[in-house]
Structure formats: C-alpha cells, structure tokens
Amino acid sequence: MSLYQFRHTVGPVTHQFRDLKDLMARATPLRSGDLLAGVAANSAEQRAVAQMALAELPLRLFLNDVLVPYETDEVTRLILDDHDSGAFAAISHLTVGDFRNWLLGDEVDSAVLSAVAPGITPEMAAAVSKIMRNQDLILVAKKCSVVTAFRNTIGLPGRLSTRLQPNHPTDDAVGIAASLLDGLLYGSGDAVFGINPATDNVPQVIDLVSMLAEIIARYEIPAQSCVLTHVTNTIAAIERGAPVDLVFQSIAGTEAANRSFGIDLSLLDEARQAALALGRGTVGENLMYFETGQGSALSAGAHHGIDQQTCEARAYAVARKFKPLLVNTVVGFIGPEYLYDGKQIIRAGLEDHFCAKLLGLPMGCDVCYTNHAEADQNDMDNLLTLLATAGCSYVMGVPGADDIMLNYQTTSFHDALYVRRLLGLKPAPEFEAWLERMQILGGGSQFRLNESLPPAFRDALLRLS
C-alpha cells in the first residue's frame, strides 16, 4: 500500500484515485482497449484531473510503488533489479510534470538522454507520455539516438531503415523471391529481410532461413535475415545447423503475458547465446528482434488491471535486457477492440516510439491496421510521416501495403520511398553503398525506377518469370 495520496482538488471538488495503477489508467488518452478492460477514465474531465494529479507525482515514487508485485512477476524484478540509480540521479528530484519540461528543454540533447536512459523505468516513461501532446512525443523522440548493428548500422542520424516483408500464404519460394526483388529495387530491406512463415515448424524455418542466407551471400548484401517463428523453433534450427541471423520473439510487459507466448527471460537469454555463438554479424552483435503491441497483455488476460499503454512500456524493459538490433510495435495489428480508429492508432504509435526511444531501444513501427478498424491508408500516411519526423528507426515494406499472408494493411515499398524523399532520409550506410554498387541507387540518392533492370538482377527476374 502506497503512503502517497492519489487525489487532486479542482475548485470545490476533490477527485480520488484508488492507487497508482488507477491513476495511470485514468490519465491515459482514450482508447478502446482500456474501455474494454474497465480501467479508462469515466469522462474527459476525470482524464484531465488524473493527468494533473499524475504530473505532481515524484519520479522516485515509481521505484517503490510497483504496479505488479515484485514477488510474483519477473518483469517487475527485471525493472527494479536492473535500475541504474547513478543514471537516475540526474532526474531523481523531478516530478512527472517537471520531467516533461526537462525532456523538452534545449539543454537536454542526445548525449544527456542516452546517459539517463538506464535510470528511467518503463512506468516513468509511460507516465510522462500521458501528459504530453503528440508534438511533445515527436520532439523528444527525435532527440533520442539509439544505434545498433549486425551486418549494417541501424539508427544513425538522417537514416530510415525498412524491413522487407516478403510474406507468402503458402511460403512459396518463387513468390517470396519475387517480393524480395521488388523490395530491393526500391531500396527496402536494410533493417531485415523478415518472413512470417505460413507453415510454422522447424523444417520450414530451416528452409526459409537457408534460402535467405543464400540470397544474401550470392549478392553480397549487407543485410540480415529473420524468420519470425517462435523462439524455441529458432533454437532448434540453430541446433540443426541453420544459418540464423536474428532471433525473433513477440514479448509483453508481464510475466503472465509472456508465459502465454510460451516464453520467459531465461529462454530469451538461451536463444541469444545460441545465436551469438554462430558469429554471423560483421559490424556488430545486436541480433535479437522483438515485436510488441498495445493490447497483447489484455488479450491474454494478463494485464493485472494496468492500462494497455503502460503494459506496453513494460515490455520494453524485457527488450532492453537483451540488446536487440530491432524492436517494433505492430501498432494497429491486434484490432479495433484495442485501438478503435486512426486517431487512437496514431497516438499509440507515437507513444510507443517515444517510450522505447527514451528507454534506449532501437524502435521501429509497423504502421498498420486491420480491415475492420475505423482507419484507412490516409491515417497510415499521417502516422508514417509523423514517425519519420520523430526519428523512427525503421518501418515495414510490403508489396502494395497489403500483407496477403497475415491479412492486414501496412506500409509499402513506395511509402518508405516517399518518406525518405520527403525528409531527405537514406538507408543504412552499408546498404546504401551496396545499392549504388548494384546500380539501383544513382547519383543524388535517386532510385533508377524508370531505367532498365540492374544487370545483377536480370537473371533472377528471368528465373522468376
């Protein structure tokens, strides 16, 4: 039980909140998942009052008043046991409201934010995000610099990477290869060649990983591959000699939610150690790839009464533990039960990106929605543009923005090309140099979209035709 009184007086009325968990939930901008969970504010007035009360809380409170008990949740233990008190010292005197003002100050730059990141807990990041406007989330995230590397370098200033996502409903090798070729001709793929397998078993994973490794080796592409299977399948594939680059896993913010995914922290560590032993990185050893998304803990009945955005931020503590190359929120994928429309999806994407970058993660975003959500591709254009402005590490590249295997709408190769041109952004430097060597990228970083196919790919195209 906290000794702090969670109440706020406005005029003659005093608003009371049960505890920190209740206050955090009531202060959260409206979203359908919190309504579904019964934790959302009852009115806009209550939400505003909760945000004012939250702004008055000292940051140090979050180290003592935990949302999920330490004794029963390994994510809580991770958050508290790995907390860097030295890094926290610079902000330990601040309230949540003061923290917002400090983050927005001109004297706080990338170096300062990198130094303080180990001292920020997910709950602190979630709390301050709840009292920030969209422009605040964008401005502060832009100041965060998180750089990771495996076969190329992700997250450098002036760069925007893409995951080339050549999914196929039957895992057909020709179909996957055609999508790979299409994406490469638009400069996509420097974050990862990432396939969601339609047939999720170890032999199929080995076949897909081997195919991607052969393509990367044949054309000497400075990029990494990943088959987005369960981590136990990846471990089994490594044990059978598969050429695994990145280890993928979906993660969540509570032990119970992660258990519903069939994982725990020790299993993730085992997978990371197995992949490190292969030594397949050339410019770095960041090799974990994590996906998250608001609503996952609630959908598993493992949210402990916490609002979905705070649960999401707690997942970033899990990701941070394992020094990943890539993390992304699949922001609109779970459906309108959790993020109802374009407005909620946009807000959630900006929150997730901000919180992860503040905690020191290489954050990307699958800018997406399901077909039964109240959203369309114009909403995705807006979120894509806002995230790229905020310094997002990478986005997805899918043929036609329509994933024909997962049946959802995301961003296309053309969308990534649009935002790179709009903001003057480039691919990862090693990948950019390869694009130039292969005559895909010409002078002035212009793609040769209207010229003949680069010679290196003519034979490949003939084989696919």
mmCIF file of N, CA, C and O in Angstrom, residues 299-364:
data_model
loop_
_atom_site.group_PDB
_atom_site.id
_atom_site.type_symbol
_atom_site.label_atom_id
_atom_site.label_comp_id
_atom_site.label_asym_id
_atom_site.label_seq_id
_atom_site.Cartn_x
_atom_site.Cartn_y
_atom_site.Cartn_z
ATOM 1 N N SER A 299 -5.336 -8.986 -24.054
ATOM 2 C CA SER A 299 -5.907 -10.082 -24.837
ATOM 3 C C SER A 299 -5.577 -11.436 -24.232
ATOM 4 O O SER A 299 -6.310 -12.408 -24.436
ATOM 5 N N ALA A 300 -4.479 -11.496 -23.461
ATOM 6 C CA ALA A 300 -4.096 -12.737 -22.788
ATOM 7 C C ALA A 300 -4.676 -12.836 -21.378
ATOM 8 O O ALA A 300 -4.406 -13.814 -20.670
ATOM 9 N N GLY A 301 -5.450 -11.835 -20.967
ATOM 10 C CA GLY A 301 -5.969 -11.814 -19.605
ATOM 11 C C GLY A 301 -4.864 -11.709 -18.575
ATOM 12 O O GLY A 301 -4.980 -12.222 -17.456
ATOM 13 N N ALA A 302 -3.776 -10.997 -18.918
ATOM 14 C CA ALA A 302 -2.582 -10.952 -18.076
ATOM 15 C C ALA A 302 -2.112 -9.526 -17.839
ATOM 16 O O ALA A 302 -0.921 -9.271 -17.692
ATOM 17 N N HIS A 303 -3.059 -8.586 -17.782
ATOM 18 C CA HIS A 303 -2.698 -7.175 -17.667
ATOM 19 C C HIS A 303 -2.735 -6.651 -16.237
ATOM 20 O O HIS A 303 -2.299 -5.525 -15.986
ATOM 21 N N HIS A 304 -3.244 -7.445 -15.297
ATOM 22 C CA HIS A 304 -3.250 -7.087 -13.873
ATOM 23 C C HIS A 304 -3.960 -5.755 -13.608
ATOM 24 O O HIS A 304 -3.608 -5.045 -12.662
ATOM 25 N N GLY A 305 -4.933 -5.407 -14.434
ATOM 26 C CA GLY A 305 -5.657 -4.165 -14.227
ATOM 27 C C GLY A 305 -4.898 -2.917 -14.626
ATOM 28 O O GLY A 305 -5.322 -1.802 -14.329
ATOM 29 N N ILE A 306 -3.785 -3.077 -15.339
ATOM 30 C CA ILE A 306 -2.965 -1.952 -15.797
ATOM 31 C C ILE A 306 -3.437 -1.523 -17.174
ATOM 32 O O ILE A 306 -3.817 -2.355 -18.005
ATOM 33 N N ASP A 307 -3.405 -0.229 -17.458
ATOM 34 C CA ASP A 307 -3.777 0.247 -18.787
ATOM 35 C C ASP A 307 -2.828 -0.320 -19.830
ATOM 36 O O ASP A 307 -1.670 -0.643 -19.547
ATOM 37 N N GLN A 308 -3.310 -0.441 -21.068
ATOM 38 C CA GLN A 308 -2.548 -1.167 -22.084
ATOM 39 C C GLN A 308 -1.278 -0.444 -22.501
ATOM 40 O O GLN A 308 -0.286 -1.084 -22.863
ATOM 41 N N GLN A 309 -1.255 0.877 -22.435
ATOM 42 C CA GLN A 309 -0.039 1.592 -22.828
ATOM 43 C C GLN A 309 1.072 1.399 -21.806
ATOM 44 O O GLN A 309 2.240 1.248 -22.174
ATOM 45 N N THR A 310 0.748 1.366 -20.523
ATOM 46 C CA THR A 310 1.758 1.121 -19.502
ATOM 47 C C THR A 310 2.266 -0.313 -19.581
ATOM 48 O O THR A 310 3.469 -0.571 -19.435
ATOM 49 N N CYS A 311 1.367 -1.273 -19.845
ATOM 50 C CA CYS A 311 1.807 -2.656 -20.069
ATOM 51 C C CYS A 311 2.775 -2.735 -21.241
ATOM 52 O O CYS A 311 3.782 -3.453 -21.199
ATOM 53 N N GLU A 312 2.467 -1.993 -22.301
ATOM 54 C CA GLU A 312 3.346 -1.965 -23.468
ATOM 55 C C GLU A 312 4.724 -1.437 -23.104
ATOM 56 O O GLU A 312 5.756 -2.012 -23.492
ATOM 57 N N ALA A 313 4.778 -0.360 -22.345
ATOM 58 C CA ALA A 313 6.074 0.198 -21.961
ATOM 59 C C ALA A 313 6.885 -0.790 -21.134
ATOM 60 O O ALA A 313 8.115 -0.853 -21.252
ATOM 61 N N ARG A 314 6.224 -1.571 -20.297
ATOM 62 C CA ARG A 314 6.937 -2.583 -19.504
ATOM 63 C C ARG A 314 7.593 -3.645 -20.393
ATOM 64 O O ARG A 314 8.628 -4.214 -20.027
ATOM 65 N N ALA A 315 7.005 -3.913 -21.565
ATOM 66 C CA ALA A 315 7.632 -4.862 -22.495
ATOM 67 C C ALA A 315 8.997 -4.366 -22.946
ATOM 68 O O ALA A 315 9.880 -5.170 -23.280
ATOM 69 N N TYR A 316 9.180 -3.056 -22.949
ATOM 70 C CA TYR A 316 10.452 -2.508 -23.406
ATOM 71 C C TYR A 316 11.584 -2.796 -22.426
ATOM 72 O O TYR A 316 12.757 -2.805 -22.809
ATOM 73 N N ALA A 317 11.252 -3.045 -21.160
ATOM 74 C CA ALA A 317 12.276 -3.469 -20.210
ATOM 75 C C ALA A 317 12.797 -4.853 -20.580
ATOM 76 O O ALA A 317 13.997 -5.141 -20.468
ATOM 77 N N VAL A 318 11.890 -5.727 -21.031
ATOM 78 C CA VAL A 318 12.303 -7.053 -21.488
ATOM 79 C C VAL A 318 13.212 -6.920 -22.696
ATOM 80 O O VAL A 318 14.284 -7.534 -22.766
ATOM 81 N N ALA A 319 12.811 -6.107 -23.670
ATOM 82 C CA ALA A 319 13.621 -5.920 -24.872
ATOM 83 C C ALA A 319 14.996 -5.349 -24.529
ATOM 84 O O ALA A 319 16.024 -5.816 -25.041
ATOM 85 N N ARG A 320 15.027 -4.350 -23.667
ATOM 86 C CA ARG A 320 16.285 -3.672 -23.335
ATOM 87 C C ARG A 320 17.318 -4.631 -22.736
ATOM 88 O O ARG A 320 18.515 -4.471 -22.948
ATOM 89 N N LYS A 321 16.833 -5.620 -22.012
ATOM 90 C CA LYS A 321 17.713 -6.589 -21.352
ATOM 91 C C LYS A 321 18.612 -7.315 -22.344
ATOM 92 O O LYS A 321 19.756 -7.667 -22.017
ATOM 93 N N PHE A 322 18.127 -7.522 -23.567
ATOM 94 C CA PHE A 322 18.818 -8.419 -24.493
ATOM 95 C C PHE A 322 19.498 -7.702 -25.664
ATOM 96 O O PHE A 322 19.836 -8.332 -26.662
ATOM 97 N N LYS A 323 19.681 -6.397 -25.549
ATOM 98 C CA LYS A 323 20.464 -5.615 -26.523
ATOM 99 C C LYS A 323 20.050 -5.917 -27.972
ATOM 100 O O LYS A 323 20.862 -6.352 -28.794
ATOM 101 N N PRO A 324 18.799 -5.664 -28.336
ATOM 102 C CA PRO A 324 18.299 -6.059 -29.659
ATOM 103 C C PRO A 324 18.827 -5.182 -30.784
ATOM 104 O O PRO A 324 19.210 -4.026 -30.578
ATOM 105 N N LEU A 325 18.825 -5.744 -31.984
ATOM 106 C CA LEU A 325 19.075 -4.950 -33.184
ATOM 107 C C LEU A 325 17.831 -4.154 -33.539
ATOM 108 O O LEU A 325 17.925 -2.997 -33.947
ATOM 109 N N LEU A 326 16.655 -4.781 -33.377
ATOM 110 C CA LEU A 326 15.387 -4.194 -33.813
ATOM 111 C C LEU A 326 14.297 -4.460 -32.776
ATOM 112 O O LEU A 326 14.229 -5.555 -32.202
ATOM 113 N N VAL A 327 13.457 -3.461 -32.572
ATOM 114 C CA VAL A 327 12.208 -3.613 -31.820
ATOM 115 C C VAL A 327 11.155 -2.845 -32.593
ATOM 116 O O VAL A 327 11.436 -1.773 -33.134
ATOM 117 N N ASN A 328 9.957 -3.398 -32.692
ATOM 118 C CA ASN A 328 8.891 -2.573 -33.274
ATOM 119 C C ASN A 328 7.549 -2.909 -32.651
ATOM 120 O O ASN A 328 7.287 -4.036 -32.237
ATOM 121 N N THR A 329 6.727 -1.892 -32.559
ATOM 122 C CA THR A 329 5.337 -2.070 -32.173
ATOM 123 C C THR A 329 4.520 -2.316 -33.431
ATOM 124 O O THR A 329 4.640 -1.583 -34.414
ATOM 125 N N VAL A 330 3.724 -3.389 -33.409
ATOM 126 C CA VAL A 330 2.812 -3.673 -34.516
ATOM 127 C C VAL A 330 1.506 -2.973 -34.143
ATOM 128 O O VAL A 330 0.551 -3.586 -33.704
ATOM 129 N N VAL A 331 1.480 -1.666 -34.356
ATOM 130 C CA VAL A 331 0.629 -0.792 -33.558
ATOM 131 C C VAL A 331 -0.863 -1.028 -33.747
ATOM 132 O O VAL A 331 -1.629 -1.003 -32.780
ATOM 133 N N GLY A 332 -1.322 -1.296 -34.952
ATOM 134 C CA GLY A 332 -2.756 -1.463 -35.170
ATOM 135 C C GLY A 332 -3.171 -2.881 -35.483
ATOM 136 O O GLY A 332 -4.296 -3.125 -35.914
ATOM 137 N N PHE A 333 -2.280 -3.838 -35.259
ATOM 138 C CA PHE A 333 -2.486 -5.200 -35.746
ATOM 139 C C PHE A 333 -3.514 -5.974 -34.935
ATOM 140 O O PHE A 333 -4.237 -6.816 -35.469
ATOM 141 N N ILE A 334 -3.602 -5.731 -33.626
ATOM 142 C CA ILE A 334 -4.461 -6.570 -32.791
ATOM 143 C C ILE A 334 -5.933 -6.303 -33.081
ATOM 144 O O ILE A 334 -6.767 -7.194 -32.976
ATOM 145 N N GLY A 335 -6.270 -5.067 -33.445
ATOM 146 C CA GLY A 335 -7.626 -4.804 -33.887
ATOM 147 C C GLY A 335 -8.317 -3.683 -33.154
ATOM 148 O O GLY A 335 -7.797 -3.140 -32.169
ATOM 149 N N PRO A 336 -9.520 -3.303 -33.613
ATOM 150 C CA PRO A 336 -10.230 -2.147 -33.064
ATOM 151 C C PRO A 336 -10.724 -2.350 -31.632
ATOM 152 O O PRO A 336 -11.104 -1.381 -30.981
ATOM 153 N N GLU A 337 -10.711 -3.578 -31.143
ATOM 154 C CA GLU A 337 -11.068 -3.783 -29.743
ATOM 155 C C GLU A 337 -10.061 -3.092 -28.811
ATOM 156 O O GLU A 337 -10.388 -2.776 -27.666
ATOM 157 N N TYR A 338 -8.856 -2.848 -29.316
ATOM 158 C CA TYR A 338 -7.788 -2.269 -28.504
ATOM 159 C C TYR A 338 -7.422 -0.854 -28.950
ATOM 160 O O TYR A 338 -7.124 0.002 -28.130
ATOM 161 N N LEU A 339 -7.410 -0.620 -30.250
ATOM 162 C CA LEU A 339 -7.209 0.720 -30.814
ATOM 163 C C LEU A 339 -8.270 0.880 -31.901
ATOM 164 O O LEU A 339 -8.160 0.293 -32.973
ATOM 165 N N TYR A 340 -9.273 1.677 -31.613
ATOM 166 C CA TYR A 340 -10.507 1.644 -32.401
ATOM 167 C C TYR A 340 -10.378 2.264 -33.780
ATOM 168 O O TYR A 340 -10.892 1.731 -34.763
ATOM 169 N N ASP A 341 -9.697 3.414 -33.865
ATOM 170 C CA ASP A 341 -9.709 4.151 -35.133
ATOM 171 C C ASP A 341 -8.338 4.754 -35.410
ATOM 172 O O ASP A 341 -7.370 4.549 -34.655
ATOM 173 N N GLY A 342 -8.265 5.502 -36.519
ATOM 174 C CA GLY A 342 -6.999 6.095 -36.921
ATOM 175 C C GLY A 342 -6.402 7.000 -35.862
ATOM 176 O O GLY A 342 -5.188 7.007 -35.645
ATOM 177 N N LYS A 343 -7.243 7.775 -35.189
ATOM 178 C CA LYS A 343 -6.743 8.685 -34.161
ATOM 179 C C LYS A 343 -6.069 7.925 -33.037
ATOM 180 O O LYS A 343 -4.978 8.308 -32.573
ATOM 181 N N GLN A 344 -6.690 6.855 -32.577
ATOM 182 C CA GLN A 344 -6.102 6.073 -31.491
ATOM 183 C C GLN A 344 -4.833 5.352 -31.942
ATOM 184 O O GLN A 344 -3.861 5.260 -31.184
ATOM 185 N N ILE A 345 -4.821 4.860 -33.164
ATOM 186 C CA ILE A 345 -3.633 4.183 -33.685
ATOM 187 C C ILE A 345 -2.463 5.163 -33.789
ATOM 188 O O ILE A 345 -1.327 4.840 -33.420
ATOM 189 N N ILE A 346 -2.717 6.348 -34.293
ATOM 190 C CA ILE A 346 -1.660 7.355 -34.430
ATOM 191 C C ILE A 346 -1.091 7.718 -33.067
ATOM 192 O O ILE A 346 0.135 7.762 -32.874
ATOM 193 N N ARG A 347 -1.966 7.990 -32.103
ATOM 194 C CA ARG A 347 -1.492 8.328 -30.768
ATOM 195 C C ARG A 347 -0.672 7.186 -30.167
ATOM 196 O O ARG A 347 0.404 7.409 -29.601
ATOM 197 N N ALA A 348 -1.144 5.958 -30.299
ATOM 198 C CA ALA A 348 -0.433 4.816 -29.733
ATOM 199 C C ALA A 348 0.935 4.643 -30.387
ATOM 200 O O ALA A 348 1.932 4.345 -29.702
ATOM 201 N N GLY A 349 1.007 4.809 -31.704
ATOM 202 C CA GLY A 349 2.292 4.681 -32.384
ATOM 203 C C GLY A 349 3.312 5.697 -31.887
ATOM 204 O O GLY A 349 4.487 5.372 -31.677
ATOM 205 N N LEU A 350 2.877 6.926 -31.696
ATOM 206 C CA LEU A 350 3.775 7.967 -31.203
ATOM 207 C C LEU A 350 4.191 7.702 -29.763
ATOM 208 O O LEU A 350 5.345 7.927 -29.378
ATOM 209 N N GLU A 351 3.259 7.219 -28.937
ATOM 210 C CA GLU A 351 3.581 6.875 -27.546
ATOM 211 C C GLU A 351 4.615 5.757 -27.493
ATOM 212 O O GLU A 351 5.600 5.842 -26.744
ATOM 213 N N ASP A 352 4.368 4.698 -28.250
ATOM 214 C CA ASP A 352 5.263 3.543 -28.213
ATOM 215 C C ASP A 352 6.663 3.931 -28.657
ATOM 216 O O ASP A 352 7.664 3.537 -28.034
ATOM 217 N N HIS A 353 6.744 4.682 -29.742
ATOM 218 C CA HIS A 353 8.047 5.104 -30.248
ATOM 219 C C HIS A 353 8.772 5.971 -29.228
ATOM 220 O O HIS A 353 9.959 5.775 -28.944
ATOM 221 N N PHE A 354 8.067 6.920 -28.637
ATOM 222 C CA PHE A 354 8.662 7.804 -27.635
ATOM 223 C C PHE A 354 9.179 7.018 -26.435
ATOM 224 O O PHE A 354 10.330 7.181 -26.011
ATOM 225 N N CYS A 355 8.325 6.161 -25.855
ATOM 226 C CA CYS A 355 8.720 5.436 -24.647
ATOM 227 C C CYS A 355 9.918 4.532 -24.903
ATOM 228 O O CYS A 355 10.858 4.461 -24.092
ATOM 229 N N ALA A 356 9.909 3.830 -26.023
ATOM 230 C CA ALA A 356 11.014 2.922 -26.324
ATOM 231 C C ALA A 356 12.314 3.675 -26.553
ATOM 232 O O ALA A 356 13.379 3.279 -26.048
ATOM 233 N N LYS A 357 12.259 4.755 -27.320
ATOM 234 C CA LYS A 357 13.476 5.525 -27.559
ATOM 235 C C LYS A 357 13.998 6.133 -26.254
ATOM 236 O O LYS A 357 15.211 6.174 -26.014
ATOM 237 N N LEU A 358 13.101 6.606 -25.392
ATOM 238 C CA LEU A 358 13.507 7.179 -24.115
ATOM 239 C C LEU A 358 14.221 6.138 -23.257
ATOM 240 O O LEU A 358 15.159 6.466 -22.509
ATOM 241 N N LEU A 359 13.811 4.884 -23.373
ATOM 242 C CA LEU A 359 14.429 3.800 -22.609
ATOM 243 C C LEU A 359 15.677 3.244 -23.287
ATOM 244 O O LEU A 359 16.306 2.328 -22.762
ATOM 245 N N GLY A 360 16.028 3.770 -24.455
ATOM 246 C CA GLY A 360 17.264 3.377 -25.116
ATOM 247 C C GLY A 360 17.133 2.245 -26.110
ATOM 248 O O GLY A 360 18.118 1.546 -26.384
ATOM 249 N N LEU A 361 15.942 2.072 -26.701
ATOM 250 C CA LEU A 361 15.726 0.982 -27.640
ATOM 251 C C LEU A 361 15.721 1.469 -29.091
ATOM 252 O O LEU A 361 15.286 2.585 -29.375
ATOM 253 N N PRO A 362 16.163 0.604 -30.021
ATOM 254 C CA PRO A 362 16.149 0.927 -31.463
ATOM 255 C C PRO A 362 14.764 0.701 -32.029
ATOM 256 O O PRO A 362 14.488 -0.308 -32.672
ATOM 257 N N MET A 363 13.873 1.649 -31.828
ATOM 258 C CA MET A 363 12.449 1.420 -32.061
ATOM 259 C C MET A 363 12.001 1.723 -33.481
ATOM 260 O O MET A 363 12.274 2.796 -34.023
ATOM 261 N N GLY A 364 11.293 0.761 -34.044
ATOM 262 C CA GLY A 364 10.604 0.951 -35.306
ATOM 263 C C GLY A 364 9.111 0.790 -35.103
ATOM 264 O O GLY A 364 8.634 0.626 -33.976
#
